[in-house]
PDB file of C-alpha atoms in Angstrom:
ATOM      1  CA  UNK X  29       0.011   0.002   0.009  1.00 49.00           C
ATOM      2  CA  UNK X  30       1.388   3.346  -1.068  1.00 51.00           C
ATOM      3  CA  UNK X  31       1.174   6.236   1.429  1.00 52.00           C
ATOM      4  CA  UNK X  32       0.215   9.583  -0.001  1.00 63.00           C
ATOM      5  CA  UNK X  33       2.435  12.337   1.265  1.00 74.00           C
ATOM      6  CA  UNK X  34       0.542  15.255   2.915  1.00 74.00           C
ATOM      7  CA  UNK X  35       1.061  18.815   1.904  1.00 81.00           C
ATOM      8  CA  UNK X  36       2.302  21.318   4.517  1.00 76.00           C
ATOM      9  CA  UNK X  37      -1.208  22.802   4.537  1.00 83.00           C
ATOM     10  CA  UNK X  38      -2.783  19.438   5.187  1.00 86.00           C
ATOM     11  CA  UNK X  39      -0.246  18.574   7.875  1.00 88.00           C
ATOM     12  CA  UNK X  40      -0.785  21.986   9.515  1.00 91.00           C
ATOM     13  CA  UNK X  41      -4.580  21.365   9.539  1.00 93.00           C
ATOM     14  CA  UNK X  42      -3.996  17.996  11.142  1.00 94.00           C
ATOM     15  CA  UNK X  43      -1.827  19.548  13.826  1.00 96.00           C
ATOM     16  CA  UNK X  44      -4.453  22.244  14.430  1.00 97.00           C
ATOM     17  CA  UNK X  45      -7.124  19.573  14.868  1.00 96.00           C
ATOM     18  CA  UNK X  46      -4.928  17.655  17.335  1.00 97.00           C
ATOM     19  CA  UNK X  47      -4.137  20.899  19.188  1.00 97.00           C
ATOM     20  CA  UNK X  48      -7.824  21.784  19.366  1.00 97.00           C
ATOM     21  CA  UNK X  49      -8.649  18.439  20.972  1.00 97.00           C
ATOM     22  CA  UNK X  50      -5.695  18.695  23.396  1.00 97.00           C
ATOM     23  CA  UNK X  51      -6.352  22.297  24.429  1.00 98.00           C
ATOM     24  CA  UNK X  52     -10.110  21.496  24.881  1.00 96.00           C
ATOM     25  CA  UNK X  53      -9.198  18.572  27.113  1.00 96.00           C
ATOM     26  CA  UNK X  54      -6.321  20.028  29.221  1.00 96.00           C
ATOM     27  CA  UNK X  55      -6.326  23.793  28.724  1.00 96.00           C
ATOM     28  CA  UNK X  56      -3.533  26.045  27.635  1.00 97.00           C
ATOM     29  CA  UNK X  57      -1.210  25.725  30.673  1.00 96.00           C
ATOM     30  CA  UNK X  58      -1.406  21.928  31.067  1.00 96.00           C
ATOM     31  CA  UNK X  59      -1.166  20.989  27.376  1.00 97.00           C
ATOM     32  CA  UNK X  60       2.289  19.949  26.121  1.00 97.00           C
ATOM     33  CA  UNK X  61       3.389  20.298  22.531  1.00 96.00           C
ATOM     34  CA  UNK X  62       4.662  16.675  22.855  1.00 96.00           C
ATOM     35  CA  UNK X  63       1.053  15.534  23.410  1.00 96.00           C
ATOM     36  CA  UNK X  64      -0.174  17.552  20.389  1.00 97.00           C
ATOM     37  CA  UNK X  65       2.617  16.093  18.238  1.00 96.00           C
ATOM     38  CA  UNK X  66       1.761  12.584  19.355  1.00 96.00           C
ATOM     39  CA  UNK X  67      -1.947  13.104  18.620  1.00 96.00           C
ATOM     40  CA  UNK X  68      -1.060  14.478  15.088  1.00 95.00           C
ATOM     41  CA  UNK X  69       1.476  11.700  14.400  1.00 93.00           C
ATOM     42  CA  UNK X  70       4.377  14.142  13.953  1.00 94.00           C
ATOM     43  CA  UNK X  71       7.419  15.141  15.989  1.00 94.00           C
ATOM     44  CA  UNK X  72       7.363  17.890  18.558  1.00 95.00           C
ATOM     45  CA  UNK X  73      10.047  19.830  16.660  1.00 95.00           C
ATOM     46  CA  UNK X  74       7.798  19.701  13.592  1.00 94.00           C
ATOM     47  CA  UNK X  75       4.932  21.253  15.565  1.00 95.00           C
ATOM     48  CA  UNK X  76       7.290  24.035  16.711  1.00 95.00           C
ATOM     49  CA  UNK X  77       8.596  24.467  13.158  1.00 94.00           C
ATOM     50  CA  UNK X  78       4.967  24.940  11.934  1.00 94.00           C
ATOM     51  CA  UNK X  79       3.692  27.232  14.660  1.00 95.00           C
ATOM     52  CA  UNK X  80       6.656  28.632  16.619  1.00 95.00           C
ATOM     53  CA  UNK X  81       5.658  28.295  20.234  1.00 96.00           C
ATOM     54  CA  UNK X  82       2.846  26.612  22.143  1.00 97.00           C
ATOM     55  CA  UNK X  83       1.334  30.061  22.624  1.00 97.00           C
ATOM     56  CA  UNK X  84       1.347  30.750  18.897  1.00 98.00           C
ATOM     57  CA  UNK X  85      -0.272  27.353  18.298  1.00 97.00           C
ATOM     58  CA  UNK X  86      -2.957  28.175  20.888  1.00 98.00           C
ATOM     59  CA  UNK X  87      -3.573  31.506  19.264  1.00 98.00           C
ATOM     60  CA  UNK X  88      -3.975  29.787  15.886  1.00 97.00           C
ATOM     61  CA  UNK X  89      -6.486  27.418  17.449  1.00 98.00           C
ATOM     62  CA  UNK X  90      -8.437  30.369  18.970  1.00 98.00           C
ATOM     63  CA  UNK X  91      -8.370  32.114  15.577  1.00 98.00           C
ATOM     64  CA  UNK X  92      -9.816  29.038  14.002  1.00 96.00           C
ATOM     65  CA  UNK X  93     -12.485  28.586  16.637  1.00 96.00           C
ATOM     66  CA  UNK X  94     -13.571  32.229  16.595  1.00 97.00           C
ATOM     67  CA  UNK X  95     -13.426  32.193  12.797  1.00 96.00           C
ATOM     68  CA  UNK X  96     -15.868  29.315  12.886  1.00 95.00           C
ATOM     69  CA  UNK X  97     -18.246  31.350  15.071  1.00 95.00           C
ATOM     70  CA  UNK X  98     -17.966  34.235  12.662  1.00 96.00           C
ATOM     71  CA  UNK X  99     -18.713  31.924   9.764  1.00 95.00           C
ATOM     72  CA  UNK X 100     -21.774  30.521  11.541  1.00 94.00           C
ATOM     73  CA  UNK X 101     -23.066  34.009  12.355  1.00 95.00           C
ATOM     74  CA  UNK X 102     -22.781  35.027   8.715  1.00 95.00           C
ATOM     75  CA  UNK X 103     -24.490  31.891   7.493  1.00 95.00           C
ATOM     76  CA  UNK X 104     -27.238  32.241  10.098  1.00 94.00           C
ATOM     77  CA  UNK X 105     -27.840  35.869   9.062  1.00 94.00           C
ATOM     78  CA  UNK X 106     -27.976  34.892   5.376  1.00 94.00           C
ATOM     79  CA  UNK X 107     -30.613  32.312   6.179  1.00 94.00           C
ATOM     80  CA  UNK X 108     -32.928  34.899   7.814  1.00 93.00           C
ATOM     81  CA  UNK X 109     -35.677  36.323   5.687  1.00 93.00           C
ATOM     82  CA  UNK X 110     -34.745  39.609   3.997  1.00 91.00           C
ATOM     83  CA  UNK X 111     -37.458  41.430   5.935  1.00 95.00           C
ATOM     84  CA  UNK X 112     -36.765  39.659   9.248  1.00 95.00           C
ATOM     85  CA  UNK X 113     -36.807  41.706  12.433  1.00 95.00           C
ATOM     86  CA  UNK X 114     -33.612  42.119  14.441  1.00 95.00           C
ATOM     87  CA  UNK X 115     -34.888  39.529  16.973  1.00 93.00           C
ATOM     88  CA  UNK X 116     -35.586  37.074  14.133  1.00 95.00           C
ATOM     89  CA  UNK X 117     -32.146  37.658  12.766  1.00 95.00           C
ATOM     90  CA  UNK X 118     -30.573  37.022  16.225  1.00 95.00           C
ATOM     91  CA  UNK X 119     -32.673  33.895  16.484  1.00 93.00           C
ATOM     92  CA  UNK X 120     -31.331  32.735  13.119  1.00 93.00           C
ATOM     93  CA  UNK X 121     -27.707  33.384  14.258  1.00 93.00           C
ATOM     94  CA  UNK X 122     -28.387  31.609  17.560  1.00 91.00           C
ATOM     95  CA  UNK X 123     -30.022  28.644  15.910  1.00 91.00           C
ATOM     96  CA  UNK X 124     -27.184  28.173  13.461  1.00 89.00           C
ATOM     97  CA  UNK X 125     -24.595  28.613  16.234  1.00 91.00           C
ATOM     98  CA  UNK X 126     -26.384  26.059  18.355  1.00 88.00           C
ATOM     99  CA  UNK X 127     -26.746  23.531  15.585  1.00 89.00           C
ATOM    100  CA  UNK X 128     -23.133  23.765  14.375  1.00 88.00           C
ATOM    101  CA  UNK X 129     -20.892  25.065  17.132  1.00 89.00           C
ATOM    102  CA  UNK X 130     -22.421  23.722  20.329  1.00 87.00           C
ATOM    103  CA  UNK X 131     -22.640  20.220  18.822  1.00 88.00           C
ATOM    104  CA  UNK X 132     -18.845  19.970  18.639  1.00 89.00           C
ATOM    105  CA  UNK X 133     -17.502  19.136  22.093  1.00 86.00           C
ATOM    106  CA  UNK X 134     -14.109  20.723  21.546  1.00 93.00           C
ATOM    107  CA  UNK X 135     -14.970  24.117  20.118  1.00 93.00           C
ATOM    108  CA  UNK X 136     -16.924  25.521  23.048  1.00 94.00           C
ATOM    109  CA  UNK X 137     -14.335  24.190  25.501  1.00 95.00           C
ATOM    110  CA  UNK X 138     -11.445  25.803  23.601  1.00 97.00           C
ATOM    111  CA  UNK X 139     -13.339  29.116  23.542  1.00 96.00           C
ATOM    112  CA  UNK X 140     -13.709  28.833  27.339  1.00 96.00           C
ATOM    113  CA  UNK X 141      -9.978  27.869  27.628  1.00 97.00           C
ATOM    114  CA  UNK X 142      -9.139  31.092  25.759  1.00 97.00           C
ATOM    115  CA  UNK X 143     -11.134  33.104  28.242  1.00 97.00           C
ATOM    116  CA  UNK X 144      -9.526  31.213  31.119  1.00 97.00           C
ATOM    117  CA  UNK X 145      -6.015  31.946  29.794  1.00 97.00           C
ATOM    118  CA  UNK X 146      -6.713  35.639  29.181  1.00 97.00           C
ATOM    119  CA  UNK X 147      -4.258  36.632  31.904  1.00 97.00           C
ATOM    120  CA  UNK X 148      -1.508  35.756  29.422  1.00 97.00           C
ATOM    121  CA  UNK X 149      -1.134  39.129  27.586  1.00 97.00           C
ATOM    122  CA  UNK X 150      -1.089  37.794  24.013  1.00 98.00           C
ATOM    123  CA  UNK X 151      -3.966  35.349  24.668  1.00 98.00           C
ATOM    124  CA  UNK X 152      -5.993  38.017  26.452  1.00 97.00           C
ATOM    125  CA  UNK X 153      -5.498  40.452  23.615  1.00 98.00           C
ATOM    126  CA  UNK X 154      -6.528  37.792  21.088  1.00 98.00           C
ATOM    127  CA  UNK X 155      -9.701  36.562  22.836  1.00 98.00           C
ATOM    128  CA  UNK X 156     -10.831  40.084  23.725  1.00 98.00           C
ATOM    129  CA  UNK X 157     -10.392  41.162  20.083  1.00 98.00           C
ATOM    130  CA  UNK X 158     -12.304  38.149  18.856  1.00 97.00           C
ATOM    131  CA  UNK X 159     -15.079  38.611  21.381  1.00 97.00           C
ATOM    132  CA  UNK X 160     -15.445  42.290  20.413  1.00 97.00           C
ATOM    133  CA  UNK X 161     -15.419  41.534  16.706  1.00 98.00           C
ATOM    134  CA  UNK X 162     -18.101  38.839  17.207  1.00 97.00           C
ATOM    135  CA  UNK X 163     -20.243  41.220  19.219  1.00 97.00           C
ATOM    136  CA  UNK X 164     -19.949  43.942  16.589  1.00 97.00           C
ATOM    137  CA  UNK X 165     -20.632  41.420  13.816  1.00 97.00           C
ATOM    138  CA  UNK X 166     -23.787  40.271  15.513  1.00 97.00           C
ATOM    139  CA  UNK X 167     -24.976  43.930  15.783  1.00 97.00           C
ATOM    140  CA  UNK X 168     -24.069  44.598  12.172  1.00 97.00           C
ATOM    141  CA  UNK X 169     -25.720  41.460  10.792  1.00 97.00           C
ATOM    142  CA  UNK X 170     -28.946  41.834  12.764  1.00 97.00           C
ATOM    143  CA  UNK X 171     -29.496  45.532  13.408  1.00 96.00           C
ATOM    144  CA  UNK X 172     -30.354  44.602  16.932  1.00 97.00           C
ATOM    145  CA  UNK X 173     -29.970  46.986  19.861  1.00 97.00           C
ATOM    146  CA  UNK X 174     -27.140  46.866  22.332  1.00 97.00           C
ATOM    147  CA  UNK X 175     -29.489  45.320  24.924  1.00 96.00           C
ATOM    148  CA  UNK X 176     -30.646  42.653  22.483  1.00 96.00           C
ATOM    149  CA  UNK X 177     -27.089  41.688  21.447  1.00 97.00           C
ATOM    150  CA  UNK X 178     -25.869  41.744  25.007  1.00 96.00           C
ATOM    151  CA  UNK X 179     -28.679  39.320  25.962  1.00 95.00           C
ATOM    152  CA  UNK X 180     -27.872  37.193  22.909  1.00 95.00           C
ATOM    153  CA  UNK X 181     -24.228  36.961  24.002  1.00 96.00           C
ATOM    154  CA  UNK X 182     -25.140  36.285  27.598  1.00 95.00           C
ATOM    155  CA  UNK X 183     -27.367  33.425  26.514  1.00 93.00           C
ATOM    156  CA  UNK X 184     -24.713  32.142  24.100  1.00 93.00           C
ATOM    157  CA  UNK X 185     -22.131  32.108  26.896  1.00 94.00           C
ATOM    158  CA  UNK X 186     -24.539  30.273  29.149  1.00 93.00           C
ATOM    159  CA  UNK X 187     -25.079  27.694  26.457  1.00 91.00           C
ATOM    160  CA  UNK X 188     -21.330  27.329  25.925  1.00 93.00           C
ATOM    161  CA  UNK X 189     -20.972  26.760  29.707  1.00 93.00           C
ATOM    162  CA  UNK X 190     -23.761  24.140  29.691  1.00 91.00           C
ATOM    163  CA  UNK X 191     -22.236  22.418  26.658  1.00 90.00           C
ATOM    164  CA  UNK X 192     -18.789  22.331  28.453  1.00 90.00           C
ATOM    165  CA  UNK X 193     -20.551  20.878  31.492  1.00 89.00           C
ATOM    166  CA  UNK X 194     -21.969  18.178  29.205  1.00 87.00           C
ATOM    167  CA  UNK X 195     -25.589  18.740  30.237  1.00 86.00           C
ATOM    168  CA  UNK X 196     -26.978  19.771  26.827  1.00 80.00           C
ATOM    169  CA  UNK X 197     -26.431  16.420  25.050  1.00 72.00           C
ATOM    170  CA  UNK X 198     -27.973  14.054  27.567  1.00 66.00           C
ATOM    171  CA  UNK X 199     -31.203  12.209  27.400  1.00 68.00           C
ATOM    172  CA  UNK X 200     -33.956  14.024  29.267  1.00 69.00           C
ATOM    173  CA  UNK X 201     -33.834  11.420  32.031  1.00 74.00           C
ATOM    174  CA  UNK X 202     -30.083  12.020  32.570  1.00 81.00           C
ATOM    175  CA  UNK X 203     -30.242  15.844  32.452  1.00 84.00           C
ATOM    176  CA  UNK X 204     -30.049  17.395  35.893  1.00 88.00           C
ATOM    177  CA  UNK X 205     -33.301  19.154  36.834  1.00 88.00           C
ATOM    178  CA  UNK X 206     -31.579  22.567  37.110  1.00 90.00           C
ATOM    179  CA  UNK X 207     -30.228  22.245  33.574  1.00 87.00           C
ATOM    180  CA  UNK X 208     -33.613  21.149  32.268  1.00 85.00           C
ATOM    181  CA  UNK X 209     -35.178  24.208  33.833  1.00 87.00           C
ATOM    182  CA  UNK X 210     -32.572  26.562  32.381  1.00 86.00           C
ATOM    183  CA  UNK X 211     -32.829  25.024  28.903  1.00 84.00           C
ATOM    184  CA  UNK X 212     -36.645  25.053  29.000  1.00 83.00           C
ATOM    185  CA  UNK X 213     -36.710  28.696  30.003  1.00 67.00           C
ATOM    186  CA  UNK X 214     -34.330  29.559  27.162  1.00 69.00           C
ATOM    187  CA  UNK X 215     -36.567  27.985  24.588  1.00 52.00           C
ATOM    188  CA  UNK X 216     -39.675  29.636  26.132  1.00 49.00           C
ATOM    189  CA  UNK X 217     -38.070  33.001  25.732  1.00 50.00           C
ATOM    190  CA  UNK X 218     -37.404  32.250  22.077  1.00 46.00           C
ATOM    191  CA  UNK X 219     -33.665  32.605  22.493  1.00 48.00           C
TER     192      UNK X 219
END
């Protein structure tokens, strides 16, 4: 059987996927580049050659995760009716976000790891910049008020937390009553 050699772009994507899983699982501080290399099937020096430092790799992962949210917001907005109200546009963004971001276990956890590591100056600058850009994008795409977008983001962060706690993907019988109550109230509010 002949092995096909990967391009540098393909190998880089493979390392990013391995890094996303590792950072989601262990966080920024506890993740070692050796572990990422092992997961990707490459050497640790190769990971460093591709990304420089562990911090630069984490920033690349955060860029990818936040880029995914931006992509989902844009797609959600495009799926809203042309004459949709700002609330309906936010609902479309939220629905698309929930269906495609929250269903991936690693992406919400990496986003939270970025927030948790914000005391590192470069990481803090990165995650604050992304958060601000996402907030402004939601306002731009929906025409919603500051209050509406703030509520949308507060709900989104709550859903990211519940996803990371692994209470959103359980059978109803396994979902803790407090989580069932929170999730039911969210859907009653139309958020």
